[in-house]
Coordinates of C-alpha atoms and ligand atoms in Angstrom, one line a residue:
M1 CA 48.0 7.6 12.7
N2 CA 45.1 8.5 14.6
R3 CA 46.0 9.8 17.5
G4 CA 43.1 8.9 19.9
N5 CA 44.0 5.3 19.2
S6 CA 47.2 5.4 20.1
A7 CA 46.6 4.3 23.7
A8 CA 45.5 1.0 22.2
A9 CA 48.0 1.2 20.0
F10 CA 51.0 1.5 22.1
L11 CA 49.5 -0.9 24.8
D12 CA 48.8 -3.2 21.4
A13 CA 52.7 -2.7 20.4
H14 CA 54.4 -3.3 24.2
P15 CA 51.8 -5.7 26.3
E16 CA 54.4 -6.0 29.1
Y17 CA 54.0 -2.2 30.0
A18 CA 50.9 -3.4 31.6
S19 CA 53.0 -5.0 34.2
T20 CA 54.0 -1.6 35.2
S21 CA 51.0 0.0 36.4
A22 CA 52.3 0.4 40.1
L23 CA 54.0 2.9 38.5
D24 CA 50.2 4.4 37.4
R25 CA 49.0 4.6 40.8
L26 CA 52.2 5.8 42.0
R27 CA 52.0 8.8 39.8
A28 CA 48.4 9.6 40.8
S29 CA 49.1 9.4 44.2
G30 CA 53.5 10.8 45.1
Y31 CA 53.2 12.2 41.9
R32 CA 50.2 13.6 41.5
R33 CA 51.4 17.5 41.6
L34 CA 52.8 17.2 37.8
D35 CA 49.1 16.4 36.3
A36 CA 47.6 18.8 38.8
H37 CA 49.9 21.3 37.4
G38 CA 49.4 19.7 33.7
E39 CA 53.6 19.7 33.3
V40 CA 54.6 17.6 31.4
Y41 CA 58.3 17.1 32.7
L42 CA 61.0 15.2 29.8
D43 CA 63.9 15.7 31.7
Y44 CA 64.8 12.5 33.5
T45 CA 68.5 13.2 32.6
G46 CA 68.9 16.5 34.1
A47 CA 66.7 15.7 36.9
G48 CA 64.7 12.6 38.6
L49 CA 61.2 14.2 40.2
H50 CA 60.9 13.1 43.5
A51 CA 57.9 11.2 45.4
D52 CA 56.1 13.2 48.0
T53 CA 56.2 10.2 50.6
Q54 CA 60.1 11.0 50.1
I55 CA 60.1 14.5 51.9
R56 CA 57.7 13.5 53.8
A57 CA 59.8 10.7 55.7
H58 CA 62.6 13.0 55.6
A59 CA 60.9 15.7 57.1
D60 CA 59.3 13.7 60.0
L61 CA 62.8 12.0 60.4
L62 CA 64.2 15.9 61.0
N63 CA 61.3 17.1 63.2
D64 CA 61.2 13.9 65.8
A65 CA 65.1 14.2 67.1
V66 CA 68.0 16.3 67.3
F67 CA 70.7 16.3 65.0
G68 CA 74.3 17.8 65.7
N69 CA 77.2 18.1 63.4
P70 CA 77.9 14.4 62.7
H71 CA 81.4 13.0 63.7
S72 CA 81.8 14.2 67.7
A73 CA 80.8 12.2 70.5
S74 CA 77.6 14.2 71.9
P75 CA 74.6 12.6 71.9
T76 CA 72.9 14.9 69.2
S77 CA 76.2 14.5 67.1
A78 CA 76.0 10.4 67.6
G79 CA 72.4 9.8 66.1
M80 CA 73.7 12.0 63.6
T81 CA 76.8 9.7 62.4
R82 CA 74.5 7.1 63.0
L83 CA 72.1 8.1 60.1
V84 CA 75.0 8.8 57.5
E85 CA 76.8 5.7 58.4
Q86 CA 73.7 3.9 57.7
A87 CA 72.8 5.7 54.5
R88 CA 76.5 5.0 53.6
Q89 CA 75.8 1.0 53.8
A90 CA 72.6 1.7 52.1
V91 CA 74.6 3.3 49.2
L92 CA 77.2 0.5 49.4
A93 CA 74.4 -2.4 49.5
W94 CA 72.5 -1.2 46.8
F95 CA 75.1 -1.3 44.5
N96 CA 76.6 -4.5 45.8
A97 CA 79.6 -2.7 45.8
T98 CA 81.7 -5.2 48.7
G99 CA 85.1 -3.9 48.3
Y100 CA 84.4 -0.5 47.8
T101 CA 84.4 2.5 49.6
A102 CA 81.9 5.1 49.5
V103 CA 82.6 8.7 49.5
F104 CA 79.7 10.9 49.9
T105 CA 80.1 14.1 47.8
Q106 CA 78.3 17.1 46.4
N107 CA 77.0 15.8 43.2
A108 CA 79.0 13.5 40.2
T109 CA 81.1 16.3 39.3
A110 CA 82.6 16.4 43.0
A111 CA 83.2 12.8 42.9
L112 CA 84.8 12.8 39.0
K113 CA 87.0 15.8 40.2
H114 CA 88.5 14.2 43.3
V115 CA 89.4 11.4 40.8
G116 CA 91.3 14.1 38.7
E117 CA 92.7 15.7 41.3
S118 CA 94.0 12.7 43.4
Y119 CA 95.0 10.0 40.4
P120 CA 98.8 10.3 40.2
F121 CA 98.8 11.3 36.4
A122 CA 102.4 11.3 35.1
R123 CA 105.1 11.3 32.2
G124 CA 104.5 8.2 30.8
G125 CA 101.0 7.7 31.9
S126 CA 97.7 7.9 30.2
L127 CA 94.0 9.2 30.0
L128 CA 91.5 8.3 27.6
L129 CA 88.3 9.3 27.3
T130 CA 85.3 8.5 25.1
A131 CA 84.5 11.6 22.6
D132 CA 80.9 10.9 24.6
N133 CA 81.8 12.7 28.2
H134 CA 80.0 15.0 29.9
N135 CA 81.8 18.0 30.5
S136 CA 82.8 17.0 34.2
V137 CA 84.9 14.1 32.7
N138 CA 86.2 15.8 29.8
G139 CA 87.5 18.3 32.3
I140 CA 90.0 15.8 34.2
R141 CA 92.2 16.2 31.2
E142 CA 93.6 19.4 32.5
F143 CA 94.8 17.3 35.6
A144 CA 96.6 14.9 33.3
C145 CA 98.0 17.2 31.3
A146 CA 99.5 19.5 34.4
G147 CA 100.8 15.5 35.6
G148 CA 102.2 15.1 32.4
A149 CA 100.0 12.5 31.1
T150 CA 98.9 11.9 27.5
V151 CA 95.2 12.7 26.6
G152 CA 93.4 10.6 24.1
Y153 CA 89.7 10.3 22.8
A154 CA 88.2 7.1 21.7
P155 CA 86.2 8.1 18.5
L156 CA 82.6 7.3 18.1
T157 CA 81.0 5.7 15.5
T158 CA 78.3 7.4 13.3
P159 CA 75.5 7.4 12.8
E160 CA 75.1 5.3 16.1
L161 CA 77.4 7.3 18.4
R162 CA 78.7 4.4 19.8
I163 CA 82.4 4.1 20.9
D164 CA 84.1 2.5 18.3
R165 CA 85.6 -0.9 19.5
E166 CA 88.7 -1.6 17.5
R167 CA 89.8 2.0 17.9
L168 CA 89.6 2.2 21.4
R169 CA 91.1 -1.3 21.4
D170 CA 94.0 0.2 19.8
L171 CA 94.1 3.2 22.2
L172 CA 93.9 1.1 25.1
A173 CA 96.9 -1.4 23.7
R174 CA 99.4 1.9 23.6
A175 CA 99.6 2.6 26.8
D176 CA 102.8 1.9 29.3
P177 CA 100.9 -1.1 31.3
T178 CA 103.6 -0.4 34.3
A179 CA 102.4 3.1 34.1
R180 CA 99.4 4.7 35.6
N181 CA 96.3 5.2 32.8
L182 CA 93.1 5.8 33.8
F183 CA 90.1 5.0 31.1
A184 CA 87.3 7.1 31.5
Y185 CA 83.8 6.7 29.8
P186 CA 79.9 6.7 30.7
A187 CA 77.8 4.1 31.7
Q188 CA 74.8 5.8 29.4
S189 CA 75.5 9.2 27.6
N190 CA 73.3 12.1 28.7
F191 CA 73.7 13.1 25.1
S192 CA 72.1 9.9 23.3
G193 CA 71.2 7.7 25.5
V194 CA 73.5 4.9 24.7
R195 CA 74.6 2.9 26.8
H196 CA 77.7 1.6 26.6
P197 CA 79.2 -1.5 27.3
L198 CA 80.3 -2.6 30.8
E199 CA 82.4 -5.2 29.1
L200 CA 84.9 -2.2 28.3
V201 CA 85.7 -2.7 31.9
D202 CA 87.7 -5.9 32.3
E203 CA 88.7 -4.9 28.6
A204 CA 90.6 -1.6 29.9
H205 CA 91.7 -3.7 33.2
A206 CA 93.4 -6.6 30.8
A207 CA 95.2 -3.5 28.9
G208 CA 96.3 -1.9 32.0
W209 CA 94.0 0.1 32.8
D210 CA 92.4 1.8 36.2
V211 CA 88.7 3.0 35.1
L212 CA 86.5 5.2 35.8
L213 CA 83.0 4.9 35.1
D214 CA 80.3 7.8 35.0
A215 CA 77.3 6.1 36.0
A216 CA 75.1 9.2 36.4
A217 CA 72.9 8.8 33.6
F218 CA 72.9 5.4 34.2
V219 CA 71.5 4.5 37.5
P220 CA 68.6 6.1 37.4
T221 CA 66.9 3.4 35.4
S222 CA 69.1 0.5 35.4
R223 CA 70.7 -1.4 38.1
L224 CA 74.5 -1.3 38.3
D225 CA 76.1 -4.4 40.9
L226 CA 79.9 -3.5 41.4
S227 CA 79.9 -7.6 41.8
V228 CA 80.0 -8.0 38.2
V229 CA 81.7 -4.8 36.9
Q230 CA 84.3 -3.7 39.2
P231 CA 85.7 -0.2 37.6
E232 CA 88.1 1.6 40.3
F233 CA 85.8 4.7 40.4
V234 CA 82.1 5.4 40.2
A235 CA 80.2 8.8 40.0
I236 CA 76.7 9.0 40.4
S237 CA 74.4 12.4 41.6
F238 CA 71.8 10.9 43.8
Y239 CA 69.0 13.8 42.6
K240 CA 69.4 12.0 39.4
M241 CA 68.0 8.7 40.8
F242 CA 65.1 9.6 42.6
G243 CA 65.3 13.7 42.5
Y244 CA 65.7 14.5 46.3
P245 CA 68.2 15.5 47.7
T246 CA 69.9 17.6 45.4
G247 CA 73.5 18.4 46.9
V248 CA 74.0 14.9 47.4
G249 CA 76.8 12.7 45.1
C250 CA 78.6 9.7 46.0
L251 CA 82.0 8.5 44.4
L252 CA 82.4 4.9 45.1
V253 CA 85.8 4.0 45.0
R254 CA 87.5 0.3 44.7
T255 CA 89.3 -0.2 48.1
A256 CA 92.8 -0.6 46.5
A257 CA 92.2 2.4 44.1
L258 CA 91.6 4.3 47.3
A259 CA 96.0 4.0 48.6
T260 CA 97.0 5.0 45.2
L261 CA 95.0 8.1 45.0
R262 CA 97.2 11.4 46.3
R263 CA 95.0 14.5 47.7
P264 CA 96.4 17.4 46.7
W265 CA 95.1 19.4 50.0
F266 CA 93.7 18.9 53.6
A267 CA 91.1 20.3 55.0
G268 CA 88.5 20.2 58.6
G269 CA 87.6 16.7 58.9
T270 CA 89.8 14.8 56.7
V271 CA 92.9 15.0 58.9
N272 CA 94.1 12.4 61.7
F273 CA 96.7 15.0 62.7
A274 CA 97.9 18.5 61.5
T275 CA 99.9 20.8 63.0
V276 CA 101.1 24.3 62.0
E277 CA 104.7 24.7 63.5
G278 CA 105.4 20.9 62.0
R279 CA 104.1 21.9 58.9
R280 CA 102.7 17.8 58.6
H281 CA 99.8 16.4 58.4
I282 CA 98.2 12.8 58.4
L283 CA 95.2 12.3 56.2
A284 CA 92.6 9.9 57.4
P285 CA 91.8 6.5 56.0
G286 CA 89.4 5.7 54.1
E287 CA 86.7 8.0 52.9
A288 CA 87.1 10.7 55.5
G289 CA 90.1 11.5 53.9
F290 CA 88.4 12.7 50.5
E291 CA 85.0 14.1 52.8
D292 CA 86.0 17.4 53.0
G293 CA 84.7 20.4 56.1
T294 CA 80.9 19.7 57.1
L295 CA 79.1 16.8 54.4
N296 CA 75.7 18.0 54.0
Y297 CA 74.7 15.7 57.1
L298 CA 70.8 17.0 57.3
A299 CA 70.2 15.8 53.7
I300 CA 72.1 12.5 53.7
P301 CA 69.3 10.3 55.1
A302 CA 67.2 11.3 52.2
V303 CA 69.8 8.7 50.5
E304 CA 68.7 5.7 52.0
I305 CA 64.9 6.8 51.8
G306 CA 65.2 7.6 48.2
L307 CA 66.9 4.3 48.1
R308 CA 64.0 2.5 49.8
H309 CA 61.8 4.4 47.0
L310 CA 63.4 2.8 44.2
A311 CA 63.7 -0.9 45.8
S312 CA 59.7 -0.5 46.7
I313 CA 58.8 0.2 42.8
G314 CA 61.7 -2.3 41.7
M315 CA 64.2 -1.3 39.2
E316 CA 63.3 -3.8 36.3
T317 CA 59.7 -2.2 36.4
I318 CA 61.2 1.2 36.3
S319 CA 63.6 -0.1 33.4
T320 CA 60.2 -2.3 31.8
R321 CA 58.4 1.1 31.6
V322 CA 61.0 3.8 30.5
R323 CA 62.2 1.3 27.4
C324 CA 58.3 1.0 26.3
L325 CA 57.6 4.6 26.1
T326 CA 60.9 4.9 24.5
E327 CA 60.8 2.7 21.9
W328 CA 57.0 4.4 21.5
L329 CA 58.4 7.8 21.5
L330 CA 61.0 6.8 18.8
S331 CA 59.0 4.8 16.5
Q332 CA 56.5 7.6 16.5
L333 CA 58.9 10.3 15.8
L334 CA 60.4 8.2 12.8
E335 CA 57.2 8.2 11.6
L336 CA 56.5 12.0 11.4
R337 CA 56.6 13.2 8.0
H338 CA 55.9 16.7 6.1
S339 CA 53.0 16.6 3.2
N340 CA 56.1 16.1 0.8
G341 CA 56.8 13.0 2.4
R342 CA 60.6 14.6 4.1
H343 CA 61.5 13.3 7.4
M344 CA 60.4 15.7 10.5
V345 CA 62.6 14.5 12.7
R346 CA 66.2 13.2 13.0
I347 CA 67.3 11.5 15.9
Y348 CA 71.0 11.5 17.3
G349 CA 71.9 7.9 18.0
P350 CA 70.2 4.5 17.9
V351 CA 66.6 4.3 16.9
T352 CA 66.0 1.3 18.6
T353 CA 66.2 0.5 22.2
A354 CA 69.3 -2.2 21.9
A355 CA 71.7 -1.1 24.3
R356 CA 70.6 2.4 25.0
G357 CA 68.6 4.1 27.6
G358 CA 65.3 6.6 27.9
T359 CA 67.3 9.3 26.3
V360 CA 66.4 11.1 23.2
T361 CA 68.0 14.0 21.4
M362 CA 66.6 15.2 18.0
N363 CA 66.5 18.5 15.9
F364 CA 63.0 19.2 13.5
Y365 CA 64.1 20.2 9.8
D366 CA 60.9 22.0 7.3
P367 CA 59.8 20.3 4.4
E368 CA 62.8 21.9 2.4
G369 CA 65.3 20.4 5.0
H370 CA 66.3 23.2 6.9
L371 CA 66.9 22.8 10.5
I372 CA 64.5 24.2 12.6
D373 CA 66.1 26.9 15.9
Y374 CA 66.1 24.7 18.5
R375 CA 65.6 27.5 20.9
R376 CA 62.9 28.2 19.3
V377 CA 61.1 24.3 19.4
E378 CA 62.3 25.0 23.5
E379 CA 60.2 27.8 23.6
L380 CA 56.9 26.4 22.1
A381 CA 57.1 23.2 24.1
G382 CA 57.1 25.5 26.9
K383 CA 54.1 27.3 26.0
D384 CA 52.6 24.0 25.9
R385 CA 54.4 23.0 29.5
I386 CA 56.5 20.4 28.0
S387 CA 60.0 20.8 30.2
L388 CA 62.8 19.4 27.9
R389 CA 66.2 20.5 27.4
T390 CA 68.3 21.6 24.4
G391 CA 71.5 22.6 23.2
C392 CA 74.5 19.9 23.7
F393 CA 73.9 19.3 27.5
C394 CA 77.4 19.4 28.7
N395 CA 78.6 16.9 26.5
P396 CA 79.9 18.6 23.3
G397 CA 82.0 15.7 21.5
A398 CA 79.2 13.9 21.2
G399 CA 77.2 16.7 19.2
E400 CA 80.3 17.7 16.9
A401 CA 80.7 13.6 15.7
A402 CA 77.1 13.2 15.6
E403 CA 77.6 16.3 13.3
G404 CA 81.1 15.6 12.1
L405 CA 82.2 18.8 13.3
T406 CA 86.1 19.1 12.5
E407 CA 88.7 20.9 14.5
D408 CA 88.9 23.2 11.6
D409 CA 85.4 24.5 11.8
V410 CA 86.1 24.5 15.7
A411 CA 89.7 27.2 14.6
A412 CA 87.3 29.0 12.7
A413 CA 84.8 29.5 15.1
M414 CA 87.5 30.7 17.7
R415 CA 88.7 33.1 14.6
E416 CA 85.8 34.7 15.2
S417 CA 85.8 34.8 17.8
P418 CA 88.3 34.0 20.1
D419 CA 85.8 34.4 23.3
M420 CA 84.0 31.9 22.3
T421 CA 80.8 30.8 24.3
M422 CA 78.8 27.9 23.4
P423 CA 75.6 29.6 22.1
R424 CA 77.6 31.6 20.2
F425 CA 79.4 28.7 18.8
L426 CA 76.2 26.7 17.7
Q427 CA 74.7 29.7 16.2
F428 CA 78.2 30.2 14.0
I429 CA 78.1 26.7 13.1
T430 CA 74.5 26.7 11.9
H431 CA 75.3 30.1 9.9
R432 CA 78.0 29.0 8.3
D433 CA 77.2 25.5 7.0
G434 CA 74.0 24.4 8.1
K435 CA 75.0 22.4 10.7
S436 CA 73.6 22.0 14.0
A437 CA 75.6 21.8 17.0
G438 CA 73.0 21.9 19.1
A439 CA 69.8 19.5 19.7
I440 CA 66.9 18.8 21.6
R441 CA 66.3 16.5 24.4
V442 CA 63.7 14.5 25.9
S443 CA 64.2 11.9 28.8
L444 CA 62.5 9.5 30.4
G445 CA 62.1 8.2 33.9
L446 CA 60.1 6.5 36.4
A447 CA 57.4 8.8 37.0
S448 CA 56.8 8.9 32.9
N449 CA 53.9 7.8 31.5
F450 CA 52.4 7.1 28.1
A451 CA 50.2 10.6 28.2
D452 CA 53.4 12.1 29.1
V453 CA 55.0 10.8 25.1
D454 CA 51.5 11.3 23.6
R455 CA 51.6 15.3 24.3
F456 CA 55.2 15.3 23.0
I457 CA 54.5 13.3 19.9
R458 CA 51.5 15.7 19.2
F459 CA 53.6 18.4 20.0
A460 CA 56.1 17.1 17.4
A461 CA 53.2 16.4 14.8
G462 CA 52.2 19.8 15.1
L463 CA 55.2 21.2 13.3
R464 CA 54.3 19.0 9.9
D465 CA 54.3 21.8 7.1
Q466 CA 55.8 24.4 9.0
T467 CA 58.6 26.3 7.6
R468 CA 62.0 27.4 9.3
L469 CA 60.1 31.1 9.3
T470 CA 56.3 30.5 10.0
V471 CA 57.3 27.9 13.5
G472 CA 59.5 31.8 14.1
E473 CA 62.1 32.3 13.1
V474 CA 64.8 33.2 15.9
T475 CA 67.7 35.8 16.0
F476 CA 70.3 35.6 17.7
D477 CA 72.6 38.4 18.5
I478 CA 76.1 36.8 18.6
E479 CA 77.5 38.8 20.3
S480 CA 75.3 39.4 23.5
C481 CA 74.1 35.4 22.9
R482 CA 70.6 36.5 23.2
V483 CA 67.7 36.5 21.5
I484 CA 66.6 39.8 20.4
R485 CA 63.4 39.2 18.0
D486 CA 61.5 35.9 17.6
G487 CA 59.9 36.1 14.5
S488 CA 56.3 34.6 15.1
Ligands
PLP1 C1 76.6 11.4 32.5 C2 76.6 12.5 33.5 N1 77.4 12.5 34.0 C3 77.9 13.4 35.0 C4 77.0 14.7 35.4 C5 77.4 15.5 36.5 O1 76.2 15.5 36.9 P1 75.7 16.4 38.3 O2 75.2 18.0 37.5 O3 75.1 16.4 39.4 O4 77.5 16.9 38.8 C6 75.5 14.8 34.1 C7 74.9 15.5 35.0 O5 74.1 15.5 33.7 C8 75.4 13.5 33.5 O6 74.2 13.7 32.8

């Protein structure tokens, strides 16, 4: 396609994009720094971006009053407590979370860790994960093993990288429904963008499982309504939803499930009573029992400001925009071919927008079908001020499934280097059999526009007929994990 006409072709293909024009106006005002600096930001799954109005509203709030550490009786403390509790109510209302408790945490990882360390894993019980999970969910298996529970993984189908529903059904049916069983999966993959079905929550419940839904990558572009789907536990990070504040996440827990968690320790702020002489403590009820020490209290009011920002745009508008742009991105990448007719790009996961979000993961290949090193692609993109992400994105299982990596591959790599690191593993796998365990991820969000996507497609088209060597081979020192010579 003549790229000069691409904007018109895009609008022709996606007339509904016009309904999201409020986001173009917002981009020109609240996100003007993007274009002022010529930045093409394509890592919304890594972090959302804030609008300048969010920062101003937060600064005004902090500068107009005096705030002390919350949860005591002084006026400055009481004012802060009021704002923290107001933010908590705003979060519960946003997710329509009647019957849930909102525990503020540092991030989604801390929310997931709360569940891991407090869930009553025991012999006879189970933890079931999906191969598509962030490492902050995979890590829960250590708590489950320590408690004596069995740990299983539901596999993915290829090439779509969706949960294998039949295998999942089998695995769910194997649990002893009288024991405590936890099924943990992501509502949206941070690797492939696949949206795993929310109906799995009911399916797991029916088979006697509690459910931990990792919603970190889902909620920035989709509405999660907890009156419709009711997992016991939901983990989120707010900076992924609206960019600011960082350092605040949330665990939403069904209040009945909260009572079954067993905290392995206590801390300042989490107890109603603790004695040294008596060696006893009584945990505070509700969220207080899980909010260790002093909350990030000055940042928490910015969560309510962020939610108001999303509400002012409308989640439907954000979803529509991201879907149109993702559809275009996928279709244009699939069209890219070298002069010899070979495809230039391999996309991991679904190539349509059905049940998938705005995260697109790929690798580039040269005209002979050789993999182009993703680190080199990242470097070249950086020179064009395109920010994307490469590697395995803390989600090793999805990449392993996509490339068909086996336990034997991993064992061979571990034999080669017992103190294995992820970059070293990726290098080993590529050198040994031309597979890639790493990839390039582009993700879209509320401030994305057509120009961002078009810039990336032009960049990708620039790799046409480049060979692995002409594009500049990256030489990687397997011992130091460093790029030691850039062949460009
Ligand atoms: C699906 C998913 N879960 C969990 C996390 C962890 O989030 P955080 O690093 O904010 O704790 C991420 C971060 O990328 C994610 O994408």
